[in-house]
Amino acid sequence: MITRQPTLRPTALAALLVASGAAAAQATVAGQPVATVVISASADASAEGLTRVYSGGQVARGGRLGLLGNVDVMDTPFNAISYTQQLIQDQQAQGVADVLQNDPSVRVARGFGNFQELYVIRGFAVNSDDLAYNGLYGLLPRQFVAAELLERVEVFRGANAFLNGAAPGGGGIGGSINLVPKRAGNADLTAVTAGIETGGQKVGAVDIGRRFGPDNRAGIRVNAVRRDGGTAIDGESRELGVAAVGLDWNGGNYRLSADLGWQDQELTAPRPSVALAAGIAVPRAPAADGSFAQSWTYSKERDQFGTVRGELDLAKDTVAWAAFGARSGKESNVLTTTTATGADGAAGMYRFDNAREDTVRTGEIGVRTKLRTGAVGHSLSATASGFGSESRNAYAMGDFVSTIATNLYAPRDVAAPAANFFTGGRLDAPVTTSKTILSSYAVADTVALAGERVLVTVGLRHQRIKDFSYNYTTGVEESRYDESRNTPVAAIVVKPVKGLSLYANYIEGLQKGQGAAGAVDNIGQTFAPTVSRQKEVGAKYDAGTVGFTAAVFTTSQPQATVVDRVFGLNGEQRNRGVELSVFGQPLRGLRLLGGMTFLDAEQRRTQGGLTDGNDVIGVPRHQANLGADWDVPGVAGLALTGRVNYTASQFADAANRQQVPSWTRTDLGARYITRVGERTLTLRARLDNAFGRDHWASAGGYPGQGYLVLGAPRTFVVSGTLEF
């Protein structure tokens, strides 16, 4: 691995989120230095480059905080973490979910009835529609994002409507995820990777980075990957193609960057999620390497996406920026909706086909400056953003009355039935069924007091949400929604002694308001945006080579219920919790990463009080991760790795009668770095679910639904990377 050491200015004021290393280049004439040019290759075209890597190289010292830009972890009045490319490579992560297996506050689930990755942060769902790419929502593939595209994965824990604006998919209550693209470093890079995993899945990838032009001001980073073959699940196969180009230019007082990407994925006979019939006990988990999928099912997704970003120095400590992005996506699926009807594994299936096409356009502009009024410092930020998406959908269902009879433990594979029992639109020519338009503007001031030992942040964002829905067959508008809301933030960081930061915050989440539907008297009524309120206090300790964080939080989110045939926002989900994390290198050659999360997710003011006080669907009370990466003494280049993930039991129904057992998963691995002539060769091996534990990995993810996802089987992955 080639390690690039980034530069870091003492202030994060003039930075926008950053994503590549920085170094100094010095030109000479006849042996005498004539100029020194600092080139900062940055994903967001900012002046600073990546925040520094923390001891051990697995996480960074900070990351993006929306309009506040990049902020060091000890100056941040929130709980956030940034996973580095070194961690992504060393763990052979294939996608975002693999990276987030390291996070004790996150559990990975799945979308409702499909194979879309979904991330549960602090007990609230963040679906992949709401992933940010270099700070912009909606630009990446919806189902799965390949890890080869990424320099860093930044996880913000907590509500964030002020920082990032309302998420278009309704997330942003328990947290957000920003994915940082790769940029060319200051050293030439040519890396070729080949590997194989259980089931015969093969991978080939290339990663090329170059800087060129006057003083190496221009950079290009090219990544391409191909995966093809069976998986560790019987009968399942996967094809994935990815290509991406990242460009940047440093013009001195201005900086430009751009990204272009393409991803094409196809799953054949993918194992579906399992819904539970009312009143049955949760069936024991089937064999993790088995499948109850039908051989004729598949899921296909193809996306093209791109961004362009620029930053201009207006004056000393004053910078303006602008960013724009677009995505075009197309999906087609032939799936089965699967419901377990008995604890003995009896189940019914029916066919469900759908087609979807998405067009997304998004952008932001902003300015940030720094000034002083006497002994008080100010970091002022202002931004305006816009987002627009159009979705074209169609579906066709098979007979969902007379379903296909099967069993989770002894599945039946039948001929594909017709999908004409109930339809909406044409699968070969879907019409526009929804449009979403978001716009916002925000201002913030971070005030530095007492020699910057006290940092106070206040701000306000005005958000407007417009949403339109149309008939699947005719395309005629059926409803529209246009509402706005102000979302504030107030936060403080106090540094009583070196290496210790205490913080507190109040911040809100914002979701599009719901509309009354079903057998209610106020059908069609549309409600104002739903506001979730978060209060949090925490502490962070930086010992130099190892860091610790602790946070205590409470977040309340309104829930829709029906009372006396009237639909309204009468209920509430209240999540309270404690987060503990550790990261870094406490001993030379030993890297640790992990923590624990304790959650109390309670239903309140439910319909008729029937489930008041019950646990929320799919939220365990305890979850813990601990990972270690150890350089073996006396064997140069050899490292052993291990990770243990624990998730407590959770419920799949609001009445808390269907309990999903707790589970523990152990992953093991090894890495060896050597030289082949003048080249560096890195060999990596990983054994996921090393003890082959069969388990239900998650319950639900979509509001009010408790469908189960079977955990991945024991999977062996081996690869080699040769750097030229």
XYZ file of C-alpha atoms in Angstrom:
724
model
C 0.000 0.000 0.000
C 1.264 3.477 -0.809
C 0.558 5.803 2.100
C 0.033 9.484 1.314
C 0.400 11.897 4.199
C -2.052 14.808 3.963
C -1.381 18.360 5.064
C -3.704 20.007 7.567
C -4.064 23.709 8.158
C -4.769 24.837 11.717
C -8.290 25.931 10.864
C -11.057 24.062 9.098
C -12.829 27.316 8.250
C -11.781 27.568 4.611
C -12.296 23.882 3.947
C -15.116 22.097 2.298
C -15.195 18.347 2.888
C -11.998 16.829 1.527
C -10.968 13.528 0.153
C -7.370 13.001 -0.803
C -3.852 13.496 0.475
C -1.695 16.605 0.205
C 2.046 17.053 -0.036
C 4.606 19.646 -1.034
C 6.343 19.599 -4.408
C 9.564 21.535 -4.884
C 11.032 22.460 -8.275
C 14.749 23.072 -8.735
C 16.925 24.662 -11.384
C 20.617 23.782 -11.416
C 20.245 22.304 -7.947
C 18.749 25.469 -6.459
C 15.128 25.657 -5.253
C 13.113 28.192 -7.213
C 9.542 27.596 -5.983
C 7.526 25.580 -3.556
C 4.010 24.664 -4.583
C 1.614 22.904 -2.239
C -0.761 20.642 -4.143
C -3.785 19.488 -2.215
C -5.664 16.804 -4.123
C -9.140 17.116 -2.708
C -12.407 15.358 -3.429
C -14.367 18.532 -2.891
C -11.887 20.907 -4.526
C -11.039 22.461 -1.155
C -7.699 23.892 -0.156
C -6.877 21.507 2.663
C -7.084 17.951 1.371
C -8.006 15.021 3.585
C -8.184 15.389 7.311
C -5.249 13.605 8.895
C -5.372 9.889 9.519
C -5.518 8.932 13.186
C -2.950 6.595 14.735
C -3.330 3.122 13.224
C -4.692 4.419 9.910
C -8.210 2.940 10.178
C -10.072 6.178 10.920
C -9.464 9.862 10.284
C -9.242 12.738 12.731
C -12.382 14.369 11.372
C -14.777 14.662 8.487
C -17.493 16.700 6.843
C -20.176 18.400 8.932
C -22.418 19.647 6.135
C -22.162 23.392 5.587
C -19.600 23.658 8.418
C -17.079 21.838 6.238
C -14.375 19.532 7.554
C -13.992 19.679 11.332
C -11.504 17.909 13.592
C -13.045 15.265 15.839
C -12.074 17.176 18.996
C -13.763 20.360 17.729
C -16.959 18.577 16.692
C -20.038 18.988 18.942
C -21.442 15.725 17.538
C -20.489 12.054 17.418
C -19.031 11.144 14.031
C -16.369 8.854 12.598
C -14.608 8.550 9.242
C -13.365 5.171 7.965
C -10.323 5.334 5.684
C -9.370 3.681 2.429
C -6.708 1.705 4.304
C -9.433 0.020 6.366
C -11.573 -0.545 3.264
C -8.672 -2.224 1.433
C -7.340 -4.260 4.338
C -10.784 -5.729 5.060
C -11.485 -6.380 1.358
C -14.784 -4.539 1.727
C -17.008 -4.953 -1.313
C -19.573 -2.274 -0.456
C -20.698 0.281 2.091
C -22.359 -2.360 4.278
C -19.046 -4.194 4.692
C -17.381 -1.017 5.960
C -20.218 -0.305 8.382
C -19.830 -3.750 9.975
C -17.124 -1.952 11.992
C -19.517 0.582 13.522
C -21.125 -0.238 16.903
C -23.921 2.294 16.289
C -24.933 0.853 12.906
C -26.613 -2.363 11.865
C -27.215 -3.346 8.242
C -30.707 -4.334 7.077
C -32.504 -4.400 3.734
C -35.196 -2.424 1.931
C -38.824 -3.562 1.929
C -39.243 -6.362 -0.633
C -36.008 -5.694 -2.506
C -32.228 -5.993 -2.164
C -31.463 -2.377 -1.364
C -28.937 -1.903 1.436
C -30.382 -0.144 4.471
C -28.451 1.111 7.496
C -29.972 1.436 10.974
C -28.201 4.188 12.950
C -29.252 4.763 16.545
C -32.339 2.660 15.812
C -33.532 4.771 12.843
C -33.347 3.674 9.204
C -31.118 5.361 6.627
C -31.743 3.802 3.229
C -29.249 3.967 0.408
C -31.316 6.653 -1.377
C -30.064 9.006 1.323
C -26.349 8.335 0.992
C -24.422 11.520 0.225
C -21.657 11.556 -2.376
C -19.156 14.265 -1.635
C -21.919 16.081 0.278
C -24.714 15.738 -2.311
C -27.719 13.440 -1.887
C -29.130 10.970 -4.385
C -26.220 10.597 -6.796
C -25.161 7.022 -6.109
C -26.787 3.702 -7.077
C -29.783 2.920 -4.858
C -29.257 -0.793 -4.241
C -25.523 -1.125 -3.649
C -22.403 1.083 -3.801
C -19.083 -0.584 -4.623
C -16.262 0.122 -2.158
C -13.769 0.620 -5.013
C -15.352 4.031 -5.603
C -14.530 5.298 -2.121
C -11.690 7.060 -0.347
C -13.594 7.348 2.932
C -16.916 6.458 4.531
C -18.008 9.188 6.952
C -20.712 8.287 9.473
C -22.535 11.043 11.335
C -24.485 9.716 14.308
C -27.628 11.676 15.049
C -30.235 13.966 13.500
C -28.765 16.312 10.871
C -31.382 18.322 8.961
C -29.581 21.574 9.751
C -26.179 20.327 8.614
C -27.145 18.541 5.407
C -30.736 19.536 4.650
C -33.671 17.144 4.576
C -32.797 13.781 3.066
C -34.890 13.040 -0.053
C -35.689 9.471 1.067
C -36.869 10.458 4.538
C -33.723 9.491 6.481
C -31.483 11.741 8.503
C -33.128 11.040 11.878
C -30.595 8.662 13.442
C -27.645 9.650 11.292
C -26.218 10.167 7.832
C -23.476 8.673 5.671
C -21.217 10.648 3.341
C -19.087 8.773 0.799
C -15.877 10.468 -0.303
C -14.532 9.729 -3.824
C -10.912 9.021 -4.617
C -8.369 11.541 -5.912
C -4.848 11.251 -7.295
C -2.177 11.494 -4.607
C 1.203 13.059 -5.053
C 2.895 9.705 -5.759
C 2.060 7.767 -8.922
C -0.184 4.783 -8.243
C -0.891 1.730 -10.374
C -2.500 -1.140 -8.478
C -3.971 -4.343 -9.897
C -6.089 -6.651 -7.726
C -7.350 -10.178 -8.362
C -9.278 -12.410 -5.991
C -11.837 -15.151 -5.457
C -14.370 -16.076 -2.769
C -16.479 -19.017 -1.661
C -18.932 -19.972 -4.403
C -16.546 -19.048 -7.196
C -17.069 -15.269 -7.221
C -14.043 -13.779 -8.997
C -12.862 -10.158 -8.876
C -10.452 -8.095 -10.921
C -9.766 -4.399 -10.267
C -7.385 -1.630 -11.288
C -6.639 1.640 -9.493
C -4.522 4.247 -11.300
C -3.586 7.717 -10.054
C -1.391 10.356 -11.691
C -0.551 14.018 -11.236
C 0.735 16.059 -14.146
C 0.893 19.530 -15.665
C 2.601 22.624 -14.212
C 3.694 21.853 -10.641
C 1.537 18.698 -10.797
C -1.563 20.846 -10.480
C -3.760 18.401 -12.422
C -4.747 14.971 -11.181
C -6.615 11.952 -12.489
C -7.725 8.828 -10.608
C -9.231 5.891 -12.507
C -10.878 2.880 -10.876
C -12.471 -0.128 -12.530
C -13.701 -3.423 -11.087
C -15.419 -6.560 -12.327
C -17.025 -9.221 -10.111
C -18.611 -12.328 -11.575
C -19.702 -15.771 -10.420
C -21.484 -17.622 -7.668
C -21.674 -16.497 -4.054
C -21.451 -18.451 -0.800
C -25.250 -18.893 -0.953
C -26.357 -21.960 -2.935
C -27.663 -21.100 -6.394
C -27.049 -17.362 -6.060
C -24.766 -15.483 -8.472
C -23.708 -11.891 -8.988
C -22.263 -9.757 -11.758
C -20.884 -6.302 -11.012
C -19.119 -3.810 -13.251
C -17.844 -0.452 -12.000
C -15.827 2.326 -13.598
C -15.051 5.777 -12.194
C -12.837 8.734 -13.057
C -11.920 11.491 -10.595
C -10.326 14.708 -11.876
C -8.936 17.714 -10.027
C -7.106 20.934 -10.757
C -5.400 23.301 -8.317
C -5.246 26.804 -9.740
C -3.759 28.438 -6.676
C -6.627 30.693 -5.608
C -9.222 28.375 -7.110
C -9.705 24.610 -7.205
C -11.841 22.364 -9.400
C -12.818 18.695 -9.262
C -15.118 16.341 -11.126
C -16.285 12.743 -10.908
C -17.831 10.459 -13.484
C -19.058 6.986 -12.574
C -20.863 3.939 -13.946
C -22.106 0.862 -12.100
C -23.967 -2.173 -13.418
C -25.085 -4.970 -11.083
C -27.164 -8.114 -11.588
C -28.180 -10.635 -8.924
C -29.529 -13.996 -10.054
C -31.688 -16.111 -7.707
C -31.026 -13.778 -4.744
C -32.312 -15.030 -1.401
C -35.351 -12.926 -0.397
C -36.347 -11.427 2.939
C -39.027 -13.236 4.956
C -42.146 -11.571 6.329
C -43.962 -13.179 9.263
C -47.626 -14.048 9.384
C -49.399 -12.541 12.388
C -49.272 -14.587 15.552
C -46.647 -17.174 14.569
C -43.418 -17.744 16.467
C -40.241 -16.706 14.695
C -38.903 -19.766 12.814
C -35.332 -20.766 13.632
C -32.860 -19.434 11.099
C -32.326 -21.797 8.131
C -28.846 -22.821 7.030
C -26.966 -19.635 6.150
C -25.486 -21.136 2.985
C -28.831 -22.463 1.765
C -31.457 -20.643 -0.259
C -35.213 -20.545 -0.568
C -35.086 -18.293 -3.635
C -36.776 -19.202 -6.898
C -34.276 -19.788 -9.733
C -36.123 -17.404 -12.088
C -35.810 -14.348 -9.846
C -33.290 -11.581 -10.438
C -32.479 -7.966 -9.639
C -30.745 -5.620 -12.094
C -29.526 -2.059 -11.640
C -27.542 0.272 -13.899
C -26.490 3.833 -13.014
C -24.494 6.674 -14.503
C -23.584 9.583 -12.235
C -21.328 12.610 -12.072
C -20.410 15.680 -10.058
C -18.453 18.865 -10.558
C -17.263 21.144 -7.777
C -15.293 24.365 -7.526
C -13.874 26.562 -4.784
C -12.652 30.168 -5.034
C -10.641 32.189 -2.510
C -12.404 35.558 -2.326
C -10.060 37.008 0.295
C -7.887 35.854 3.177
C -9.945 33.331 5.188
C -12.932 33.748 2.862
C -13.892 31.093 0.358
C -16.894 30.437 -1.883
C -17.891 27.105 -3.387
C -20.387 25.563 -5.770
C -21.187 21.928 -6.557
C -23.573 20.188 -8.938
C -24.361 16.561 -9.637
C -26.645 14.299 -11.658
C -27.615 10.636 -11.851
C -29.555 8.471 -14.271
C -30.573 5.063 -12.954
C -32.544 2.107 -14.264
C -33.743 -0.944 -12.318
C -35.689 -4.086 -13.205
C -36.620 -6.884 -10.855
C -38.410 -10.212 -10.853
C -38.820 -11.048 -7.176
C -40.864 -13.129 -4.786
C -42.645 -11.757 -1.755
C -42.103 -14.451 0.868
C -44.118 -14.877 4.078
C -43.493 -17.500 6.760
C -46.837 -18.953 7.847
C -45.639 -21.318 10.583
C -42.818 -21.847 13.046
C -42.042 -25.091 11.180
C -40.779 -23.061 8.203
C -43.945 -23.288 6.099
C -44.138 -20.269 3.790
C -45.980 -18.814 0.836
C -44.573 -16.856 -2.092
C -45.982 -14.784 -4.896
C -44.250 -13.159 -7.841
C -43.621 -9.432 -7.898
C -42.049 -7.635 -10.893
C -41.146 -3.982 -11.026
C -39.299 -1.509 -13.201
C -37.926 1.848 -12.125
C -36.090 4.714 -13.806
C -34.659 7.679 -11.876
C -33.361 11.074 -12.877
C -31.683 13.203 -10.196
C -30.266 16.723 -10.319
C -28.765 18.396 -7.242
C -26.447 21.217 -6.255
C -25.301 23.673 -3.625
C -23.495 26.989 -3.345
C -21.954 28.536 -0.270
C -19.476 30.879 1.338
C -17.425 30.574 4.501
C -15.312 33.165 6.277
C -13.410 33.744 9.485
C -13.171 36.962 11.473
C -12.498 38.219 14.980
C -14.307 40.704 17.211
C -11.822 41.396 19.959
C -10.946 38.162 21.735
C -13.845 36.325 20.102
C -13.379 34.362 16.902
C -16.173 33.671 14.411
C -16.447 31.037 11.703
C -19.402 32.072 9.560
C -21.012 29.843 6.937
C -23.909 30.294 4.552
C -25.249 27.945 1.909
C -28.157 27.353 -0.454
C -29.026 23.977 -1.948
C -31.468 22.398 -4.362
C -32.487 18.848 -5.201
C -34.842 17.464 -7.813
C -35.747 13.868 -8.653
C -38.198 12.214 -11.008
C -39.065 8.546 -10.641
C -40.830 6.400 -13.235
C -42.284 3.147 -11.911
C -44.386 0.161 -12.939
C -45.208 -3.149 -11.290
C -46.925 -6.463 -11.910
C -47.938 -9.008 -9.274
C -48.621 -12.690 -9.484
C -51.478 -14.373 -7.639
C -51.087 -13.252 -4.021
C -54.212 -15.161 -2.906
C -53.181 -18.643 -4.051
C -49.485 -18.375 -3.264
C -46.640 -20.772 -4.050
C -46.342 -23.174 -1.114
C -42.788 -23.780 0.094
C -40.741 -24.309 3.238
C -37.711 -22.378 4.436
C -35.948 -25.611 5.409
C -37.025 -27.664 2.366
C -37.679 -25.128 -0.386
C -39.500 -25.859 -3.660
C -38.367 -24.457 -6.979
C -41.351 -24.052 -9.341
C -41.863 -22.737 -12.840
C -42.273 -18.992 -12.993
C -45.971 -18.076 -12.663
C -47.554 -15.259 -14.621
C -47.338 -11.747 -13.178
C -50.740 -10.430 -14.312
C -52.909 -10.734 -11.226
C -52.558 -7.056 -10.366
C -50.615 -4.467 -12.354
C -49.683 -0.816 -12.330
C -48.341 0.744 -15.514
C -46.207 -0.900 -18.200
C -42.946 -2.551 -17.230
C -41.437 -1.754 -20.639
C -42.469 1.907 -20.505
C -43.031 3.151 -16.941
C -44.524 6.616 -16.538
C -43.623 9.271 -13.999
C -45.112 8.324 -10.645
C -43.355 10.734 -8.296
C -41.334 13.936 -8.196
C -39.490 15.470 -5.263
C -38.104 19.000 -5.125
C -36.091 20.181 -2.126
C -34.639 23.640 -1.604
C -33.026 25.226 1.414
C -30.730 27.923 2.694
C -28.809 27.992 5.938
C -26.509 30.174 8.038
C -24.260 29.247 10.945
C -21.695 30.806 13.266
C -19.144 28.940 15.357
C -17.907 31.280 18.080
C -14.496 30.607 19.645
C -14.072 31.786 23.248
C -11.450 31.484 25.996
C -8.550 30.967 23.628
C -10.607 28.518 21.511
C -11.174 26.240 24.506
C -14.900 26.915 24.159
C -16.657 26.597 20.777
C -20.323 27.545 20.453
C -22.220 26.803 17.239
C -25.636 28.236 16.387
C -27.457 28.124 13.080
C -30.725 27.865 11.202
C -31.798 26.189 7.958
C -34.998 27.001 6.090
C -36.136 23.919 4.168
C -38.879 23.693 1.551
C -40.206 20.275 0.522
C -42.344 19.738 -2.581
C -43.586 16.295 -3.514
C -45.880 15.106 -6.308
C -47.416 11.682 -6.951
C -49.001 10.423 -10.189
C -51.129 7.500 -11.278
C -49.054 4.451 -12.302
C -51.153 3.815 -15.408
C -52.324 7.214 -16.648
C -49.597 9.469 -15.279
C -52.255 11.881 -14.020
C -51.321 13.824 -10.896
C -53.051 12.410 -7.822
C -51.607 14.479 -5.005
C -49.099 17.185 -4.265
C -47.345 18.509 -1.209
C -45.604 21.848 -0.619
C -44.466 22.699 2.901
C -41.544 24.412 4.589
C -39.921 24.394 7.993
C -37.059 26.026 9.892
C -34.600 23.659 11.584
C -32.169 25.071 14.166
C -28.991 23.854 15.832
C -27.294 24.844 19.082
C -24.102 23.112 20.204
C -21.097 23.648 22.435
C -17.641 22.123 22.847
C -15.592 22.725 26.015
C -11.929 21.674 26.293
C -11.065 21.763 30.012
C -7.681 20.052 29.571
C -5.534 18.971 26.653
C -6.915 15.909 24.889
C -10.404 16.129 26.423
C -13.500 17.602 24.754
C -16.928 17.773 26.359
C -19.876 18.624 24.136
C -23.641 19.024 24.004
C -26.072 19.668 21.171
C -29.677 20.210 20.237
C -30.476 19.426 16.613
C -33.498 18.317 14.614
C -34.349 15.854 11.880
C -36.877 16.664 9.164
C -39.010 14.380 6.986
C -41.671 14.980 4.379
C -45.120 15.092 5.973
C -47.386 12.088 5.595
C -50.774 11.991 3.894
C -53.914 10.402 5.324
C -54.816 7.198 3.486
C -56.969 4.131 3.960
C -60.331 3.817 5.692
C -60.216 7.163 7.510
C -62.506 10.162 7.575
C -59.761 12.655 6.669
C -58.430 10.779 3.639
C -56.237 13.000 1.461
C -55.249 15.370 4.270
C -51.554 16.230 4.110
C -49.558 17.051 7.211
C -46.683 19.435 7.780
C -43.106 18.141 7.733
C -42.344 15.755 10.567
C -39.805 17.130 13.031
C -37.621 14.855 15.167
C -35.835 16.430 18.115
C -32.483 15.272 19.452
C -30.634 16.202 22.641
C -27.145 14.825 23.212
C -24.184 15.185 25.559
C -20.836 13.498 25.188
C -17.111 13.364 25.807
C -14.056 12.611 23.663
C -10.563 11.775 24.829
C -7.503 11.763 22.587
C -4.518 10.024 24.185
C -2.411 10.564 21.077
C -2.384 6.986 19.836
C -5.826 5.870 21.008
C -9.128 7.726 21.166
C -12.334 7.223 23.127
C -15.789 8.715 22.666
C -18.937 8.510 24.774
C -22.365 9.929 23.972
C -25.765 9.947 25.679
C -28.706 10.939 23.488
C -32.462 11.003 23.193
C -34.384 11.420 19.940
C -38.161 11.602 19.540
C -39.907 11.065 16.209
C -43.653 11.532 15.583
C -45.502 8.444 14.390
C -48.779 8.237 12.467
C -51.757 6.486 14.071
C -55.513 6.318 13.470
C -57.796 7.387 16.325
C -61.600 7.274 15.897
C -61.176 6.896 12.095
C -58.980 10.009 11.930
C -55.410 9.694 10.668
C -52.971 11.872 12.570
C -49.479 12.236 13.967
C -50.518 11.106 17.413
C -47.857 8.533 18.273
C -44.165 8.798 18.949
C -41.010 6.715 18.734
C -38.528 7.732 21.389
C -34.995 6.363 21.187
C -32.637 6.871 24.112
C -29.140 5.497 24.102
C -25.513 5.432 25.128
C -22.647 5.041 22.635
C -19.090 4.067 23.575
C -16.299 3.861 20.996
C -12.581 3.164 20.856
C -10.146 3.540 17.959
C -6.430 3.828 17.348
C -3.195 2.042 18.198
C -2.822 1.569 21.966
C 0.304 -0.569 21.474
C 2.795 -0.495 18.645
C 1.527 -2.844 15.941
C -1.917 -3.334 17.527
C -4.872 -1.445 16.060
C -8.285 -1.496 17.752
C -11.673 -0.385 16.458
C -15.020 -0.948 18.126
C -17.463 -0.022 20.841
C -20.888 -0.647 22.340
C -24.334 0.887 21.927
C -27.178 0.617 24.430
C -30.620 1.504 23.048
C -34.065 1.952 24.548
C -36.409 2.442 21.565
C -39.918 2.833 22.924
C -43.339 3.163 21.325
C -45.415 5.923 22.880
C -48.980 7.191 22.435
C -49.863 4.301 20.114
C -53.364 3.678 18.794
C -55.545 2.910 21.790
C -52.400 2.594 23.890
C -52.162 -1.051 22.796
C -48.391 -1.097 22.378
C -47.336 1.800 24.607
C -43.964 1.093 26.199
C -43.112 -1.738 23.795
C -39.821 -1.937 21.943
C -39.742 -0.561 18.395
C -39.565 -3.162 15.621
C -36.032 -4.156 14.673
C -34.122 -2.206 17.351
C -31.959 -4.347 19.686
C -31.257 -3.117 23.196
C -27.524 -3.856 22.962
C -25.025 -4.144 20.135
C -21.243 -4.306 20.252
C -18.279 -4.551 17.892
C -14.607 -5.158 18.580
C -12.005 -5.411 15.850
C -8.247 -5.906 16.155
C -5.458 -5.726 13.568
C -2.097 -7.053 14.847
C 1.347 -6.969 13.250
C 2.957 -10.329 14.078
C 6.308 -9.724 15.835
C 9.297 -11.150 14.049
C 7.494 -11.661 10.725
C 7.853 -8.502 8.678
C 4.756 -7.620 6.674
C 2.417 -10.146 8.350
C -0.730 -8.995 10.171
C -3.625 -10.960 11.679
C -7.103 -9.508 12.001
C -10.270 -10.364 13.859
C -13.659 -8.839 14.557
C -16.572 -9.908 16.749
C -20.057 -8.391 16.290
C -22.841 -8.964 18.804
C -26.495 -7.956 18.407
C -29.060 -8.544 21.136
C -32.529 -9.908 20.501
C -35.094 -7.710 18.777
C -38.782 -7.842 17.945
C -40.385 -8.266 14.530
C -43.823 -6.970 15.575
C -45.167 -3.971 17.448
C -46.880 -6.206 20.030
C -43.461 -7.681 20.931
C -44.658 -11.275 20.581
C -42.310 -12.244 17.727
C -38.796 -12.164 19.170
C -35.735 -12.604 16.982
C -32.833 -14.235 18.878
C -29.542 -12.477 19.567
C -26.546 -13.351 17.425
C -22.761 -13.179 17.412
C -20.604 -13.193 14.292
C -16.817 -13.660 14.233
C -14.659 -12.622 11.269
C -10.975 -13.564 10.932
C -8.287 -12.520 8.491
C -4.638 -12.151 7.593
C -2.532 -9.811 5.470
C 1.007 -10.165 4.140
C 2.995 -7.451 2.389
C 6.164 -8.323 0.479
C 8.274 -7.162 -2.441
C 8.342 -8.744 -5.883
C 11.319 -7.122 -7.523
C 10.598 -3.384 -7.425
C 6.903 -3.920 -6.830
C 4.820 -4.215 -3.660
C 2.555 -7.254 -3.355
C -0.172 -7.401 -0.701
C -1.909 -10.721 -0.081
C -5.134 -10.657 1.925
C -7.403 -13.413 3.255
C -10.654 -13.068 5.200
C -13.056 -15.603 6.705
C -16.433 -14.016 7.500
C -18.782 -15.760 9.933
C -15.878 -18.044 10.748
C -17.929 -20.345 12.980
C -20.770 -20.673 10.482
C -23.505 -19.343 12.771
C -27.006 -19.428 11.258
C -28.893 -16.295 12.332
C -31.509 -13.740 11.396
C -29.357 -10.639 10.957
C -32.099 -8.001 11.023
C -35.810 -7.437 11.475
C -37.531 -4.731 9.474
C -36.208 -1.402 8.294
C -39.378 -0.119 6.629
C -41.740 1.564 9.137
C -44.135 -0.883 10.764
C -42.749 -3.953 8.964
C -40.802 -6.745 10.678
C -39.457 -8.791 7.763
C -36.369 -10.912 8.454
C -33.049 -11.083 6.596
C -30.932 -14.213 6.961
C -27.303 -13.575 7.906
C -24.480 -14.285 5.469
C -22.871 -17.761 5.585
C -19.250 -18.625 6.268
C -17.398 -16.952 3.394
C -13.712 -17.163 2.527
C -12.233 -14.343 0.448
C -8.647 -14.139 -0.807
C -7.025 -11.489 -3.006
C -3.701 -10.106 -4.093
C -2.826 -6.506 -4.980
C 0.306 -5.691 -6.986
C 1.446 -2.060 -7.027
C 3.657 -0.902 -9.872
